[in-house]
């Protein structure tokens, strides 16, 4: 049986509640929409069809990360000042960062081999979608910033820090692991390629296990960022 490490190490005896979960989700969406509307008013073409998709992704990632950080900090601050420790943003042991980077690299290698061996075309589609970004220095910087830093932080805080902790606190760590991985897999939904959700589920399991064993959210963030960086590098120069 897998044991969950973080709760016994936290400075406060507090779990993420359903009120926290809905509050953070609602505020994240609200902040994302409000900031998005403001940005679109300043530059109507920012998310337009003719806009460089890499730059649009960077703005999307910035808005999402801002929303998640503000919403999480605000909602959990009502109960305790140790809000970041509650969701696992604690200093990890150095070895877990090294392990996490290796896990991210292994996930990339296995995913890339499956994509190539079965002719899934996932990497090819990614390359086509962001083709304009790969042809400019700013585009590459935008893709690396979004996929290596911003999205890993936002998604891991929400799916592992919030979702995982919520379900683990009520139904046990195994439930937290699998439910958060299933919900995370929903981000990978593609009508034309349903198997892509299997990628998301496997990634979610790996990130969840890293979180459970390391006791720090920085471990899955490191793995997620490593995977994202390698995908961008492979699409750009592979």
Coordinates of C-alpha atoms in Angstrom, one line a residue, residues 42-210:
X42 CA -5.8 46.1 -25.3
X43 CA -4.8 43.8 -28.2
X44 CA -7.8 42.2 -30.0
X45 CA -5.5 40.0 -32.1
X46 CA -3.7 38.3 -29.2
X47 CA -5.8 35.1 -29.4
X48 CA -6.8 35.6 -33.0
X49 CA -6.3 32.9 -35.7
X50 CA -3.5 34.8 -37.4
X51 CA -1.6 35.3 -34.1
X52 CA 1.6 33.3 -33.5
X53 CA 0.3 30.3 -31.5
X54 CA 3.5 30.2 -29.4
X55 CA 2.9 33.7 -28.2
X56 CA -0.8 33.0 -27.6
X57 CA 0.1 29.9 -25.5
X58 CA 2.5 32.0 -23.5
X59 CA -0.3 34.5 -22.7
X60 CA -2.7 31.7 -21.9
X61 CA -0.1 30.1 -19.5
X62 CA 0.6 33.5 -17.8
X63 CA -3.1 34.0 -17.2
X64 CA -3.7 30.5 -15.9
X65 CA -0.7 30.6 -13.6
X66 CA -1.7 34.0 -12.3
X67 CA -5.2 32.8 -11.6
X68 CA -4.1 29.6 -9.9
X69 CA -1.6 31.4 -7.6
X70 CA -3.8 34.2 -6.6
X71 CA -6.9 32.0 -6.1
X72 CA -4.9 29.4 -4.1
X73 CA -3.2 32.0 -1.9
X74 CA -6.4 33.9 -1.2
X75 CA -8.7 30.9 -0.5
X76 CA -6.3 29.0 1.8
X77 CA -5.2 32.2 3.6
X78 CA -8.6 32.3 5.2
X79 CA -7.7 29.3 7.3
X80 CA -4.0 29.4 7.9
X81 CA -0.9 31.5 6.9
X82 CA 0.9 28.2 5.9
X83 CA -1.1 28.0 2.7
X84 CA 1.7 26.9 0.5
X85 CA 2.8 24.1 2.8
X86 CA -0.8 22.8 2.8
X87 CA -0.6 22.0 -0.9
X88 CA 3.0 20.7 -0.7
X89 CA 5.1 23.6 -1.8
X90 CA 7.8 22.8 0.6
X91 CA 11.5 22.5 0.1
X92 CA 12.3 19.0 -1.4
X93 CA 15.3 16.8 -0.8
X94 CA 17.8 17.5 -3.6
X95 CA 17.7 13.8 -4.6
X96 CA 14.0 14.1 -5.5
X97 CA 14.6 16.9 -7.9
X98 CA 17.2 14.7 -9.7
X99 CA 14.8 11.7 -9.6
X100 CA 12.0 13.9 -11.0
X101 CA 14.1 15.2 -13.9
X102 CA 15.0 11.6 -14.7
X103 CA 11.3 10.6 -14.5
X104 CA 10.4 13.4 -16.9
X105 CA 13.0 12.3 -19.3
X106 CA 11.9 8.7 -19.2
X107 CA 8.2 9.7 -19.7
X108 CA 9.3 11.7 -22.8
X109 CA 11.4 8.8 -24.2
X110 CA 8.6 6.3 -23.7
X111 CA 6.0 8.6 -25.1
X112 CA 8.1 9.6 -28.1
X113 CA 8.9 5.9 -28.9
X114 CA 5.2 5.0 -28.7
X115 CA 4.2 8.0 -30.8
X116 CA 6.8 7.0 -33.5
X117 CA 6.3 3.3 -33.3
X118 CA 2.5 3.4 -33.5
X119 CA 2.4 6.3 -35.9
X120 CA 0.1 8.3 -33.6
X121 CA 1.3 11.7 -35.0
X122 CA 1.1 13.5 -31.6
X123 CA 4.5 15.2 -32.0
X124 CA 3.9 15.9 -35.6
X125 CA 0.6 17.7 -34.8
X126 CA 2.4 19.7 -32.1
X127 CA 5.1 20.7 -34.6
X128 CA 2.4 21.8 -37.1
X129 CA 0.4 23.7 -34.5
X130 CA 3.3 25.8 -33.4
X131 CA 5.3 25.8 -36.6
X132 CA 5.4 29.6 -36.7
X133 CA 6.9 29.6 -33.1
X134 CA 9.7 27.3 -34.1
X135 CA 10.8 29.7 -36.8
X136 CA 11.6 32.6 -34.4
X137 CA 13.7 33.1 -31.3
X138 CA 10.8 34.7 -29.5
X139 CA 8.5 31.8 -30.4
X140 CA 10.9 29.3 -29.0
X141 CA 11.4 31.3 -25.8
X142 CA 7.6 31.5 -25.5
X143 CA 7.1 27.8 -25.9
X144 CA 9.9 26.9 -23.5
X145 CA 8.6 29.4 -20.9
X146 CA 5.0 28.1 -21.2
X147 CA 5.7 24.3 -21.3
X148 CA 8.7 24.2 -19.0
X149 CA 7.8 26.7 -16.3
X150 CA 4.4 28.3 -16.3
X151 CA 2.0 25.4 -17.2
X152 CA 3.9 22.9 -14.9
X153 CA 3.5 25.2 -11.9
X154 CA -0.2 26.1 -12.6
X155 CA -1.3 22.5 -13.4
X156 CA 0.7 20.8 -10.6
X157 CA -0.6 23.2 -8.0
X158 CA -4.2 22.6 -9.1
X159 CA -4.2 18.9 -9.9
X160 CA -1.7 17.6 -7.3
X161 CA -1.7 20.4 -4.7
X162 CA -5.4 20.9 -4.6
X163 CA -7.2 17.9 -6.3
X164 CA -4.9 15.2 -5.1
X165 CA -4.8 16.5 -1.5
X166 CA -8.6 16.9 -1.5
X167 CA -9.4 13.4 -2.6
X168 CA -6.5 11.8 -0.6
X169 CA -7.7 13.5 2.6
X170 CA -11.1 12.0 2.3
X171 CA -10.7 8.7 0.5
X172 CA -7.1 7.8 1.0
X173 CA -3.9 8.4 -1.0
X174 CA -4.7 5.8 -3.7
X175 CA -8.0 7.5 -4.5
X176 CA -6.2 10.9 -4.6
X177 CA -3.6 9.4 -7.0
X178 CA -6.1 7.9 -9.4
X179 CA -8.8 10.5 -9.4
X180 CA -6.4 13.4 -9.9
X181 CA -4.7 11.4 -12.7
X182 CA -8.1 10.8 -14.4
X183 CA -9.1 14.4 -14.2
X184 CA -5.6 15.5 -15.4
X185 CA -6.0 13.1 -18.4
X186 CA -9.1 15.2 -19.5
X187 CA -6.7 18.0 -20.5
X188 CA -5.4 15.6 -23.2
X189 CA -8.7 14.9 -24.8
X190 CA -8.7 15.0 -28.6
X191 CA -11.7 13.9 -30.6
X192 CA -9.5 12.5 -33.4
X193 CA -7.0 10.7 -31.1
X194 CA -8.5 9.4 -27.9
X195 CA -5.3 7.5 -26.9
X196 CA -3.8 10.9 -26.1
X197 CA -5.8 10.7 -22.8
X198 CA -3.8 7.6 -21.9
X199 CA -0.7 9.8 -22.1
X200 CA -2.3 12.2 -19.7
X201 CA -3.3 9.5 -17.3
X202 CA 0.1 8.0 -17.2
X203 CA 1.7 11.4 -16.7
X204 CA -0.7 12.1 -13.9
X205 CA 0.1 8.9 -12.1
X206 CA 3.8 9.6 -12.4
X207 CA 3.5 13.1 -11.1
X208 CA 1.2 11.9 -8.3
X209 CA 3.6 9.2 -7.2
X210 CA 6.5 11.7 -7.2

